[in-house]
Coordinates of C-alpha atoms in Angstrom, one line a residue:
M1 CA -73.8 -30.0 13.8
E2 CA -74.6 -27.9 16.9
S3 CA -71.0 -28.3 18.1
K4 CA -69.6 -27.1 14.8
S5 CA -71.9 -24.1 14.9
H6 CA -70.6 -23.1 18.4
L7 CA -67.0 -23.4 17.2
S8 CA -67.7 -21.2 14.2
A9 CA -69.3 -18.6 16.3
S10 CA -66.4 -18.6 18.8
S11 CA -63.9 -18.3 16.0
N12 CA -65.8 -15.3 14.6
R13 CA -65.8 -13.5 18.0
I14 CA -62.0 -14.0 18.4
S15 CA -61.4 -12.6 14.9
D16 CA -63.6 -9.5 15.8
M17 CA -61.6 -9.0 19.0
Q18 CA -58.4 -9.0 17.1
T19 CA -59.7 -6.4 14.7
D20 CA -60.9 -4.2 17.6
V21 CA -57.5 -4.4 19.3
S22 CA -55.7 -3.7 16.1
S23 CA -57.8 -0.6 15.4
A24 CA -57.4 0.6 18.9
I25 CA -53.6 0.8 18.8
K26 CA -53.4 2.2 15.3
P27 CA -50.6 4.9 15.5
K28 CA -51.7 8.5 15.0
S29 CA -48.6 9.8 13.3
N30 CA -46.1 8.5 10.8
F31 CA -42.7 7.1 12.0
Q32 CA -39.6 8.6 10.2
I33 CA -36.4 6.8 9.4
D34 CA -33.1 8.8 10.0
G35 CA -35.0 12.1 10.2
S36 CA -36.5 11.7 6.8
S37 CA -39.9 13.2 6.1
T38 CA -41.0 10.1 4.2
P39 CA -43.7 8.1 6.0
M40 CA -43.6 4.4 6.7
E41 CA -44.8 2.0 4.0
S42 CA -48.5 1.6 4.0
K43 CA -50.1 -1.8 3.8
G44 CA -50.9 -2.8 0.3
Q45 CA -48.8 0.0 -1.3
A46 CA -45.5 -0.6 -3.0
P47 CA -42.8 1.8 -2.0
T48 CA -40.5 3.6 -4.4
S49 CA -36.9 3.0 -3.3
I50 CA -34.2 5.5 -4.3
D51 CA -30.7 4.1 -3.7
R52 CA -27.9 6.6 -3.8
M53 CA -24.3 6.9 -2.7
S54 CA -23.1 9.7 -0.5
A55 CA -19.8 10.7 1.2
T56 CA -19.6 12.4 4.6
E57 CA -16.6 13.9 6.3
T58 CA -16.2 12.8 10.0
D59 CA -13.1 13.8 12.1
G60 CA -10.9 13.9 9.0
Y61 CA -12.1 10.7 7.5
S62 CA -14.2 10.0 4.5
V63 CA -17.1 7.6 5.0
I64 CA -18.8 6.2 2.0
E65 CA -22.4 5.4 2.7
R66 CA -25.3 3.9 0.8
N67 CA -28.5 5.7 1.7
S68 CA -32.0 4.5 0.9
T69 CA -35.1 6.7 0.9
T70 CA -38.5 5.1 0.8
Q71 CA -41.4 7.1 -0.5
T72 CA -45.1 6.1 0.2
D73 CA -48.4 7.7 0.7
G74 CA -50.7 7.2 3.7
E75 CA -50.2 5.7 7.1
S76 CA -49.2 2.2 8.1
P77 CA -51.3 0.5 10.8
I78 CA -49.3 -2.0 12.9
R79 CA -51.3 -5.1 13.7
M80 CA -50.6 -6.7 17.0
K81 CA -51.2 -10.3 18.2
P82 CA -53.4 -10.9 21.3
N83 CA -50.2 -11.3 23.4
G84 CA -49.1 -7.8 22.4
K85 CA -46.2 -8.8 20.1
S86 CA -45.8 -8.0 16.4
P87 CA -46.3 -10.8 14.0
A88 CA -43.4 -9.7 11.8
P89 CA -40.2 -11.1 13.3
S90 CA -37.9 -9.1 11.0
T91 CA -39.5 -5.7 11.2
I92 CA -37.3 -2.6 11.7
A93 CA -37.5 -1.2 15.2
L94 CA -37.9 2.5 15.4
K95 CA -36.9 4.6 18.4
H96 CA -38.4 8.0 19.1
T97 CA -35.1 9.6 17.9
G98 CA -35.9 8.4 14.4
K99 CA -32.7 6.1 14.2
I100 CA -32.9 2.5 13.0
V101 CA -31.8 -0.1 15.5
P102 CA -31.6 -3.8 14.8
S103 CA -34.4 -5.9 16.3
S104 CA -36.2 -9.1 15.7
A105 CA -39.7 -7.7 16.2
M106 CA -41.7 -4.5 17.0
Q107 CA -43.7 -3.7 20.1
M108 CA -45.8 -0.7 20.8
K109 CA -45.7 1.2 24.1
T110 CA -48.8 3.0 25.4
G111 CA -47.3 6.2 24.2
G112 CA -47.5 5.0 20.7
K113 CA -43.7 4.7 20.3
A114 CA -42.0 1.6 18.9
V115 CA -39.1 -0.3 20.6
G116 CA -37.5 -3.7 20.1
S117 CA -39.5 -6.7 21.0
S118 CA -36.9 -7.6 23.6
V119 CA -35.9 -4.6 25.7
I120 CA -32.8 -2.4 25.1
A121 CA -30.4 -3.9 27.6
T122 CA -28.3 -1.4 29.6
K123 CA -24.8 -2.5 30.5
P124 CA -23.1 -1.7 33.8
H125 CA -21.0 1.0 32.1
G126 CA -24.2 2.7 31.0
K127 CA -24.1 1.9 27.2
A128 CA -27.2 0.4 25.6
A129 CA -26.8 -2.9 23.7
V130 CA -29.5 -4.2 21.3
V131 CA -30.7 -7.7 22.1
S132 CA -32.4 -9.8 19.6
G133 CA -35.4 -12.0 20.1
N134 CA -33.0 -15.0 20.6
D135 CA -31.4 -13.2 23.5
V136 CA -28.2 -12.5 21.4
E137 CA -26.5 -9.2 22.2
V138 CA -25.7 -7.1 19.2
M139 CA -22.5 -5.2 19.9
G140 CA -21.1 -2.1 18.1
F141 CA -17.4 -1.8 17.3
D142 CA -17.0 1.0 19.8
E143 CA -18.0 -1.4 22.6
V144 CA -15.5 -4.2 21.6
T145 CA -12.9 -4.7 24.4
L146 CA -10.1 -7.1 25.1
G147 CA -11.1 -10.7 26.0
P148 CA -13.7 -13.3 24.9
H149 CA -17.2 -12.1 23.8
E150 CA -20.4 -14.0 23.3
A151 CA -22.0 -11.0 21.6
E152 CA -22.9 -10.7 17.9
L153 CA -21.2 -8.3 15.5
R154 CA -22.8 -7.0 12.4
F155 CA -20.6 -5.4 9.7
R156 CA -19.7 -5.0 6.1
L157 CA -16.5 -6.8 5.0
I158 CA -14.5 -4.0 3.3
H159 CA -11.4 -6.0 2.3
F160 CA -9.3 -9.0 3.3
W161 CA -5.7 -10.1 2.6
E162 CA -3.1 -12.7 3.6
A163 CA -0.6 -12.1 6.4
R164 CA 2.7 -14.0 5.9
N165 CA 6.0 -14.1 7.6
P166 CA 8.2 -11.7 5.6
H167 CA 11.2 -14.1 5.8
T168 CA 9.8 -17.6 5.6
K169 CA 6.6 -16.7 3.6
T170 CA 4.7 -18.9 6.0
L171 CA 1.0 -18.0 6.3
I172 CA 0.2 -16.3 9.6
G173 CA -3.5 -15.8 8.9
E174 CA -6.1 -13.7 7.1
E175 CA -6.5 -10.0 8.0
M176 CA -9.7 -8.0 7.4
L177 CA -11.0 -4.5 7.4
L178 CA -14.6 -4.4 8.9
I179 CA -17.1 -1.5 9.2
D180 CA -20.3 -1.4 11.3
E181 CA -23.5 0.6 10.8
Q182 CA -22.1 3.6 12.6
G183 CA -19.1 3.9 10.3
N184 CA -16.6 2.6 12.9
V185 CA -13.8 0.5 11.4
I186 CA -12.0 -2.4 13.1
K187 CA -9.4 -4.9 12.0
G188 CA -10.3 -8.6 11.9
F189 CA -8.0 -11.6 12.0
I190 CA -8.4 -15.3 11.3
P191 CA -5.5 -17.5 12.4
A192 CA -3.9 -19.7 9.8
S193 CA -5.4 -22.9 11.1
R194 CA -8.9 -21.6 10.7
V195 CA -8.6 -19.7 7.4
Q196 CA -9.9 -22.5 5.2
T197 CA -13.0 -22.8 7.4
Y198 CA -14.1 -19.2 6.8
L199 CA -12.4 -18.1 3.6
R200 CA -14.9 -19.7 1.3
K201 CA -17.7 -17.8 3.0
M202 CA -16.1 -14.4 2.6
T203 CA -16.7 -11.9 -0.2
S204 CA -15.6 -8.2 -0.1
G205 CA -18.6 -5.8 0.2
T206 CA -20.9 -8.4 1.8
V207 CA -22.7 -7.8 5.2
Y208 CA -22.1 -10.5 7.8
R209 CA -23.2 -11.4 11.4
L210 CA -20.4 -12.8 13.6
N211 CA -21.1 -14.6 16.9
K212 CA -18.5 -15.4 19.5
F213 CA -15.1 -13.9 19.1
F214 CA -12.0 -12.8 21.0
G215 CA -10.9 -9.3 21.4
S216 CA -7.1 -9.3 21.0
R217 CA -4.7 -6.3 21.2
N218 CA -4.1 -4.5 17.9
K219 CA -0.5 -4.4 16.9
A220 CA 1.4 -1.1 17.3
Q221 CA 3.1 -1.2 13.9
Y222 CA 1.5 -0.8 10.5
R223 CA -2.0 -0.4 11.9
V224 CA -4.9 -0.2 9.3
A225 CA -7.6 1.0 11.8
D226 CA -7.7 3.4 14.8
H227 CA -9.3 0.8 17.1
N228 CA -7.0 -0.7 19.7
V229 CA -8.6 -4.1 19.6
T230 CA -8.7 -6.7 16.8
V231 CA -11.6 -9.0 16.3
T232 CA -10.0 -12.5 16.3
F233 CA -11.9 -15.5 15.2
S234 CA -11.9 -18.2 18.0
W235 CA -12.7 -21.9 17.9
N236 CA -16.5 -21.4 18.2
T237 CA -16.9 -18.3 16.0
D238 CA -19.9 -18.4 13.7
L239 CA -19.8 -16.3 10.5
T240 CA -22.9 -16.1 8.3
P241 CA -24.2 -13.5 5.7
L242 CA -26.8 -11.1 7.1
Q243 CA -29.7 -11.5 4.6
N244 CA -32.1 -8.6 4.0
S245 CA -30.6 -6.4 6.6
P246 CA -32.9 -3.5 7.5
V247 CA -29.8 -1.5 8.6
L248 CA -27.7 0.3 6.0
F249 CA -24.0 -0.3 6.4
P250 CA -21.4 2.2 5.0
E251 CA -19.5 1.0 1.9
D252 CA -16.0 2.1 3.0
R253 CA -14.0 4.5 5.2
F254 CA -10.7 6.2 4.3
R255 CA -8.0 7.8 6.5
F256 CA -6.1 10.4 4.4
H257 CA -2.8 12.0 5.1
D258 CA -1.2 14.9 3.2
H259 CA 2.5 15.4 2.4
E260 CA 3.3 17.1 5.7
E261 CA 1.7 14.3 7.7
F262 CA 3.5 11.6 5.7
E263 CA 6.8 13.5 6.2
A264 CA 6.3 13.7 10.0
N265 CA 5.6 9.9 10.2
C266 CA 8.3 8.8 7.7
D267 CA 10.2 5.6 8.6
L268 CA 8.4 5.3 11.9
G269 CA 6.5 2.1 11.1
G270 CA 3.3 3.6 12.5
D271 CA -0.3 3.6 11.2
L272 CA -0.8 3.1 7.5
Y273 CA -2.9 5.9 6.0
D274 CA -4.5 6.5 2.6
Y275 CA -3.3 8.7 -0.2
V276 CA -5.3 10.5 -2.9
G277 CA -4.0 12.8 -5.6
H278 CA -3.3 13.1 -9.4
M279 CA -0.6 11.2 -11.4
R280 CA 2.2 13.1 -13.1
L281 CA 4.4 10.3 -14.3
I282 CA 4.0 6.5 -14.6
N283 CA 7.4 4.7 -14.8
G284 CA 8.9 7.9 -16.2
Q285 CA 6.2 8.4 -18.9
A286 CA 4.3 11.7 -18.9
M287 CA 0.5 11.6 -18.8
T288 CA -1.0 11.7 -22.2
E289 CA -4.5 11.1 -23.5
H290 CA -3.9 7.4 -24.5
L291 CA -0.9 6.4 -22.4
I292 CA 0.2 2.8 -22.8
I293 CA 2.1 1.2 -20.0
D294 CA 4.4 -1.9 -20.3
E295 CA 2.5 -4.4 -18.2
S296 CA 4.9 -7.3 -19.0
D297 CA 7.8 -5.2 -17.7
I298 CA 5.9 -4.3 -14.6
A299 CA 5.0 -7.9 -14.0
E300 CA 8.7 -8.9 -14.4
K301 CA 9.9 -6.2 -12.0
R302 CA 6.9 -6.8 -9.7
H303 CA 6.5 -3.0 -9.1
L304 CA 6.0 0.3 -10.8
V305 CA 6.7 3.9 -9.8
V306 CA 4.1 6.7 -10.1
H307 CA 4.9 10.4 -9.5
V308 CA 1.8 11.8 -7.6
Q309 CA 0.8 15.1 -6.3
T310 CA -2.0 16.3 -4.0
H311 CA -3.5 19.6 -5.1
G312 CA -0.6 22.1 -5.3
G313 CA 1.7 20.2 -2.9
P314 CA 5.1 18.6 -3.5
V315 CA 5.4 15.7 -6.0
M316 CA 6.1 12.3 -4.4
K317 CA 7.1 8.9 -5.7
L318 CA 4.5 6.2 -5.0
Y319 CA 5.9 2.6 -5.3
L320 CA 3.2 0.0 -6.0
W321 CA 4.3 -3.6 -5.4
D322 CA 3.0 -7.1 -6.4
Q323 CA -0.8 -7.2 -6.0
A324 CA -1.1 -3.4 -5.9
A325 CA 0.9 -3.1 -9.1
A326 CA -1.3 -5.8 -10.7
A327 CA -4.5 -3.9 -9.5
F328 CA -3.1 -0.7 -10.9
C329 CA -2.6 -2.2 -14.4
Q330 CA -6.1 -3.7 -14.3
K331 CA -7.7 -0.5 -13.3
F332 CA -5.7 1.5 -15.8
R333 CA -6.6 -0.8 -18.6
S334 CA -10.3 -0.7 -17.8
Y335 CA -10.5 3.0 -18.5
G336 CA -10.9 4.1 -22.2
S337 CA -8.7 7.1 -21.8
T338 CA -5.9 7.7 -19.4
P339 CA -7.2 8.1 -15.8
R340 CA -5.7 11.0 -13.8
V341 CA -6.7 10.5 -10.2
L342 CA -5.2 7.8 -8.0
L343 CA -6.2 6.7 -4.5
V344 CA -4.1 4.0 -2.7
T345 CA -5.0 2.8 0.8
T346 CA -2.6 1.9 3.6
V347 CA 0.7 3.2 2.3
N348 CA 3.9 3.3 4.2
P349 CA 6.0 6.6 4.1
K350 CA 9.7 5.9 3.6
R351 CA 12.7 7.9 2.6
I352 CA 14.2 6.4 -0.6
G353 CA 17.2 8.0 -2.2
G354 CA 17.0 10.9 0.1
T355 CA 13.4 11.8 -0.7
L356 CA 10.0 11.0 0.8
A357 CA 8.3 8.2 -1.0
L358 CA 5.2 6.1 -0.4
T359 CA 5.1 2.3 -0.8
S360 CA 2.2 0.0 -0.9
M361 CA 1.6 -2.8 1.5
T362 CA -0.2 -6.2 1.2
S363 CA -3.3 -4.5 2.6
S364 CA -3.3 -1.7 -0.1
R365 CA -6.1 -1.2 -2.5
V366 CA -6.1 0.9 -5.7
F367 CA -8.9 3.2 -6.9
M368 CA -9.0 5.7 -9.9
D369 CA -11.1 8.5 -11.3
I370 CA -14.7 7.5 -10.6
D371 CA -14.3 4.3 -8.5
V372 CA -15.2 5.8 -5.1
Q373 CA -16.5 9.1 -3.8
P374 CA -13.1 10.7 -2.8
T375 CA -11.7 10.0 -6.3
R376 CA -14.8 11.5 -7.9
D377 CA -14.5 14.6 -5.7
Y378 CA -10.8 15.0 -6.5
L379 CA -11.5 14.6 -10.2
I380 CA -14.0 17.5 -10.0
W381 CA -11.4 19.6 -8.2
L382 CA -8.8 18.7 -10.9
G383 CA -11.2 19.7 -13.6
S384 CA -11.6 23.1 -12.0
N385 CA -8.0 23.7 -11.1
S386 CA -6.0 22.2 -14.0
G387 CA -3.8 25.3 -14.1
V388 CA -2.8 25.0 -10.4
A389 CA -2.1 21.3 -10.9
D390 CA 0.3 21.9 -13.7
E391 CA 2.4 24.5 -11.9
V392 CA 4.8 21.9 -10.3
I393 CA 7.1 20.1 -12.7
A394 CA 6.5 16.3 -12.5
D395 CA 10.1 15.2 -12.1
V396 CA 10.9 17.7 -9.3
V397 CA 10.6 16.1 -5.9
T398 CA 11.5 17.1 -2.4
K399 CA 15.4 17.3 -2.3
P400 CA 17.5 16.1 0.6
E401 CA 19.1 18.8 2.8
T402 CA 22.4 20.1 1.6
V403 CA 25.3 19.9 4.1
T404 CA 29.1 20.0 4.2
L405 CA 31.2 16.9 5.2
G406 CA 31.8 18.6 8.5
E407 CA 28.1 19.1 9.1
L408 CA 27.5 15.5 8.0
F409 CA 29.8 14.1 10.7
S410 CA 28.3 16.4 13.3
Y411 CA 24.9 15.1 12.5
I412 CA 26.1 11.5 12.9
K413 CA 27.4 12.3 16.4
Q414 CA 24.0 13.7 17.6
E415 CA 22.1 11.4 20.0
T416 CA 18.8 12.2 18.3
A417 CA 20.2 11.3 14.8
K418 CA 18.4 8.7 12.7
V419 CA 18.8 7.2 9.3
A420 CA 18.7 10.1 6.8
W421 CA 19.8 11.2 3.3
F422 CA 21.9 14.4 2.6
E423 CA 23.3 16.1 -0.4
C424 CA 26.9 17.2 -0.3
T425 CA 29.5 18.5 -2.8
A426 CA 33.0 17.0 -2.6
T427 CA 36.1 16.4 -4.7
I428 CA 37.4 12.9 -5.4
D429 CA 40.9 12.6 -4.0
D430 CA 41.6 8.9 -4.7
V431 CA 40.1 5.5 -5.6
F432 CA 41.0 2.7 -3.2
H433 CA 43.2 -0.1 -4.6
G434 CA 43.6 -3.5 -3.0
Y435 CA 39.8 -3.9 -2.5
P436 CA 37.2 -5.4 -4.9
W437 CA 35.6 -2.5 -6.7
Y438 CA 32.6 -4.5 -7.7
Y439 CA 30.5 -7.4 -6.5
L440 CA 28.5 -10.1 -8.3
S441 CA 24.8 -9.6 -7.8
C442 CA 21.6 -11.5 -8.6
G443 CA 20.2 -10.3 -11.8
G444 CA 16.7 -10.2 -10.4
C445 CA 17.0 -8.3 -7.2
N446 CA 20.6 -7.0 -7.1
T447 CA 21.4 -8.8 -3.9
K448 CA 25.0 -9.9 -3.5
A449 CA 25.2 -13.5 -4.8
T450 CA 26.9 -16.2 -2.9
K451 CA 28.8 -19.3 -4.0
G452 CA 26.7 -22.5 -4.1
P453 CA 27.9 -26.1 -4.7
T454 CA 27.8 -25.7 -8.5
S455 CA 26.8 -22.1 -9.2
L456 CA 26.0 -18.7 -7.7
V457 CA 22.8 -18.5 -5.6
C458 CA 20.7 -15.6 -4.4
P459 CA 20.4 -15.4 -0.6
N460 CA 17.3 -13.1 -0.8
E461 CA 14.4 -15.2 0.3
K462 CA 11.9 -12.8 -1.5
C463 CA 13.7 -13.5 -4.9
A464 CA 12.3 -16.3 -7.0
K465 CA 15.6 -17.2 -8.5
S466 CA 17.5 -20.0 -6.8
E467 CA 20.4 -20.1 -9.2
V468 CA 21.6 -16.9 -10.9
V469 CA 24.2 -15.7 -13.3
G470 CA 26.3 -13.0 -11.5
V471 CA 25.9 -9.5 -12.7
P472 CA 28.8 -7.1 -11.7
Q473 CA 27.7 -4.1 -9.7
Y474 CA 29.7 -1.2 -8.3
L475 CA 31.0 -1.4 -4.8
T476 CA 33.8 1.2 -5.0
K477 CA 35.5 3.0 -2.2
I478 CA 36.7 6.6 -2.9
S479 CA 38.4 9.2 -0.8
V480 CA 36.8 12.7 -1.0
Y481 CA 37.2 16.1 0.6
D482 CA 35.7 19.5 0.8
K483 CA 36.7 22.7 2.6
S484 CA 35.7 21.4 5.9
E485 CA 36.5 17.7 6.2
Q486 CA 37.7 14.5 4.5
A487 CA 35.6 11.3 4.1
V488 CA 35.4 7.9 2.6
F489 CA 32.5 7.2 0.3
V490 CA 31.4 3.9 -1.2
L491 CA 29.7 4.0 -4.6
L492 CA 26.9 1.5 -4.7
G493 CA 25.1 0.1 -7.7
D494 CA 23.9 2.8 -10.1
A495 CA 25.8 5.5 -8.3
G496 CA 29.0 4.2 -9.9
R497 CA 27.4 4.2 -13.4
E498 CA 26.2 7.8 -12.8
L499 CA 29.8 8.8 -11.9
T500 CA 31.7 7.0 -14.8
G501 CA 29.0 6.7 -17.4
K502 CA 29.8 3.0 -17.6
H503 CA 28.1 -0.1 -16.3
A504 CA 30.3 -2.2 -14.0
S505 CA 29.4 -5.2 -16.1
E506 CA 30.8 -3.5 -19.2
L507 CA 34.1 -2.6 -17.5
V508 CA 34.6 -6.2 -16.2
A509 CA 33.7 -7.7 -19.6
R510 CA 36.1 -5.4 -21.4
Y511 CA 38.9 -6.4 -19.0
F512 CA 38.5 -10.1 -19.6
E513 CA 38.2 -9.4 -23.3
V514 CA 41.6 -7.7 -23.3
I515 CA 43.1 -10.5 -21.2
S516 CA 41.7 -13.1 -23.5
N517 CA 43.2 -11.5 -26.6
I518 CA 46.7 -11.3 -25.0
F519 CA 46.5 -14.9 -23.9
I520 CA 45.6 -16.0 -27.4
H521 CA 48.4 -14.0 -28.8
Q522 CA 50.8 -15.6 -26.2
L523 CA 49.6 -19.1 -27.3
S524 CA 50.3 -18.3 -30.9
L525 CA 54.0 -17.7 -30.0
C526 CA 54.3 -21.1 -28.4
S527 CA 55.1 -23.5 -31.3
H528 CA 55.7 -26.6 -29.2
T529 CA 53.7 -28.4 -26.5
S530 CA 56.6 -28.2 -24.1
A531 CA 56.8 -24.5 -24.7
L532 CA 53.1 -24.2 -24.2
L533 CA 53.4 -25.7 -20.8
E534 CA 56.0 -23.1 -19.9
C535 CA 53.5 -20.3 -20.7
Q536 CA 52.6 -19.2 -17.2
F537 CA 50.8 -16.1 -18.3
N538 CA 47.7 -15.3 -16.2
E539 CA 47.1 -18.8 -14.8
D540 CA 44.4 -17.6 -12.6
V541 CA 42.2 -16.1 -15.2
G542 CA 38.7 -17.0 -14.2
A543 CA 35.6 -16.1 -12.1
D544 CA 37.7 -15.7 -8.9
Q545 CA 40.3 -13.4 -10.4
T546 CA 40.5 -9.9 -8.9
V547 CA 39.9 -7.3 -11.6
P548 CA 42.1 -4.3 -11.1
V549 CA 40.5 -0.9 -10.7
P550 CA 39.6 0.3 -14.3
Q551 CA 41.1 3.4 -15.8
T552 CA 37.6 4.8 -16.1
L553 CA 37.4 5.1 -12.3
I554 CA 40.9 6.4 -11.9
D555 CA 40.1 9.2 -14.4
T556 CA 37.5 10.6 -11.9
I557 CA 40.2 11.6 -9.5
G558 CA 40.2 15.4 -9.1
Q559 CA 36.6 15.7 -10.2
T560 CA 34.0 17.5 -8.1
H561 CA 30.5 16.2 -7.9
K562 CA 27.2 16.5 -6.0
F563 CA 26.5 13.3 -4.1
V564 CA 23.4 12.0 -2.4
V565 CA 24.6 10.1 0.6
K566 CA 22.9 7.9 3.2
V567 CA 23.6 8.0 6.9
S568 CA 22.9 4.3 7.8
K569 CA 22.4 2.5 11.1
H570 CA 26.0 1.4 10.9
N571 CA 27.2 5.0 10.8
L572 CA 25.0 5.9 13.8
T573 CA 26.2 2.9 15.9
G574 CA 29.9 3.6 15.1
K575 CA 30.5 0.3 13.3
T576 CA 31.7 2.2 10.2
Q577 CA 32.6 5.7 9.1
T578 CA 32.2 4.9 5.4
I579 CA 29.3 6.8 3.9
T580 CA 27.2 5.2 1.2
V581 CA 26.6 7.1 -2.0
T582 CA 23.1 6.4 -3.4
K583 CA 23.2 8.9 -6.3
V584 CA 25.6 11.1 -8.1
L585 CA 23.7 14.1 -9.4
P586 CA 24.4 15.3 -13.0
E587 CA 26.0 18.7 -13.6
P588 CA 23.3 21.2 -14.7
A589 CA 23.7 22.1 -18.4
P590 CA 24.8 25.7 -19.0
Q591 CA 21.9 27.9 -20.1
N592 CA 21.8 29.1 -23.8
A593 CA 24.6 26.7 -24.6
I594 CA 24.9 25.8 -28.3
E595 CA 26.5 22.5 -29.1
D596 CA 28.9 22.3 -32.0
P597 CA 27.4 20.0 -34.8
A598 CA 30.8 18.3 -35.1
D599 CA 30.9 17.6 -31.4
E600 CA 27.4 16.2 -31.7
R601 CA 28.5 13.8 -34.5
I602 CA 31.5 12.7 -32.5
R603 CA 29.3 12.0 -29.4
K604 CA 26.9 9.9 -31.4
A605 CA 29.7 8.0 -33.1
S606 CA 31.4 7.4 -29.7
G607 CA 28.1 6.2 -28.2
S608 CA 27.5 3.8 -31.2
L609 CA 31.0 2.3 -30.8
E610 CA 30.6 1.8 -27.0
S611 CA 27.3 0.2 -27.6
Q612 CA 28.8 -2.3 -30.1
E613 CA 31.7 -3.1 -27.7
A614 CA 29.2 -3.8 -24.9
K615 CA 27.2 -6.1 -27.2
R616 CA 30.4 -8.0 -28.2
A617 CA 31.4 -8.4 -24.6
K618 CA 28.0 -9.9 -23.6
S619 CA 27.9 -12.2 -26.6
G620 CA 31.6 -13.3 -26.1

């Protein structure tokens, strides 16, 4: 009994000593987080957390952050163990600057300031790296260099997507966009052999800790982040969610370009920047209050075209492909009324049909009206500047430069010349005979079909159709001239239809329909079998027969038109002088012209007859 009494007394004395030590080191002032005037949480008092989103502009970028303000009353004494360490292993460490740094414990200096339980390690280059209680270095993205690293990264996973070989479709790996607590963004990469190991752990928007990785060189083309290094998962990489993180990680970060910057970087294959603006047309449809888009048609074609405009700048075409097109339809459908603002990340500026256009990539994401802070900001601007936004006509886009044929050939001879589109006016002098004026294309992608063992096949590896029914498309050579020079143009695809007003398939079908009728008439004149065998008319009628140049094309000789032409790599290397026509511009309608009612009736009747003939040709 006496022994137990001594033990109890000794225990009470130790408890009293702990209380005295704890009281002696009680801080005299409140610590502040990120410069806030809110004191630390007091013991036994429940804080009031106010979670809000904010957007900050840093060096031309938009950083989406989630800020948390904690409101309490009173001071918070920090109780220390006899060994001088904090009993709370996951407490936030506070520096005298008021910034949050990750730490596994809190330790008080004699000056009353809090630092990490294990010291702030200083690297040889002078930068400070936070070290946890388990002696694991926590590295910021700005410190990541080439080579292997044993350090720990902490970040929010913004987005991830598959990287595949564009020709074979073989999976190369999984690419990611990561953001650390300072708002720095870096690209991550998981090789194909390790994708399944980590993919099931990954969710966009989640905060992770990553130990052991390799810093590989970021690719020069189509970069999605400014950092020159990519965080590559190695054989011993460990990825786990960071639970109850005391550090607040930004939600996202955007890199925006305007029209002039996209124009300057067009067709260079450089960094992929983000676009935000308002929509003017969706697949040719004007923006109305309750616009309905044809999702089945978009799914079949695997893309859609949106005319977009930023503030009062030029209108551009934005092509959304595959996942981006599907995401657009899903977002569009989720809004009750028609959304107006569109933000698409990592777009590629290209020149299509002579004008600047933006195309989505596999890394692209789609946001609308109130999805993220930049779209909300733009929507506010749009509401206050609706008059300015409506000044530019939606179907007017940046036009290619107008040149003469002489100036066109002078450009091709320049050493600094590159692939470009021009507009020129020329008169058709002749249509080439002795050459096929059309080709058979795949009905899905318009690629020239080739002969297979039993049928036509599409050589385009991106096309899902292995066997196709050939669709005739224009491939017509014409001789043209203007006051300065002569040239040979080739009408490709829709350019031929824009010139003649007829589809190539319609002209080919009409030819074979005429041949068939003549052949049937010839057979009716042969009354005997022997006579029938002597009928040698058109023995070679079939798929391989060369269809002569139709009269519709010959009738264009002598006409003057505006052509949009492409200077290709073959022109620049001297392999060919033939210029490709991508578009034939329609003649502007005369102002105040009044159409004769009789002419209108004739035009409608003619259009009806032509439509019926086309239907008969297809069905026959």
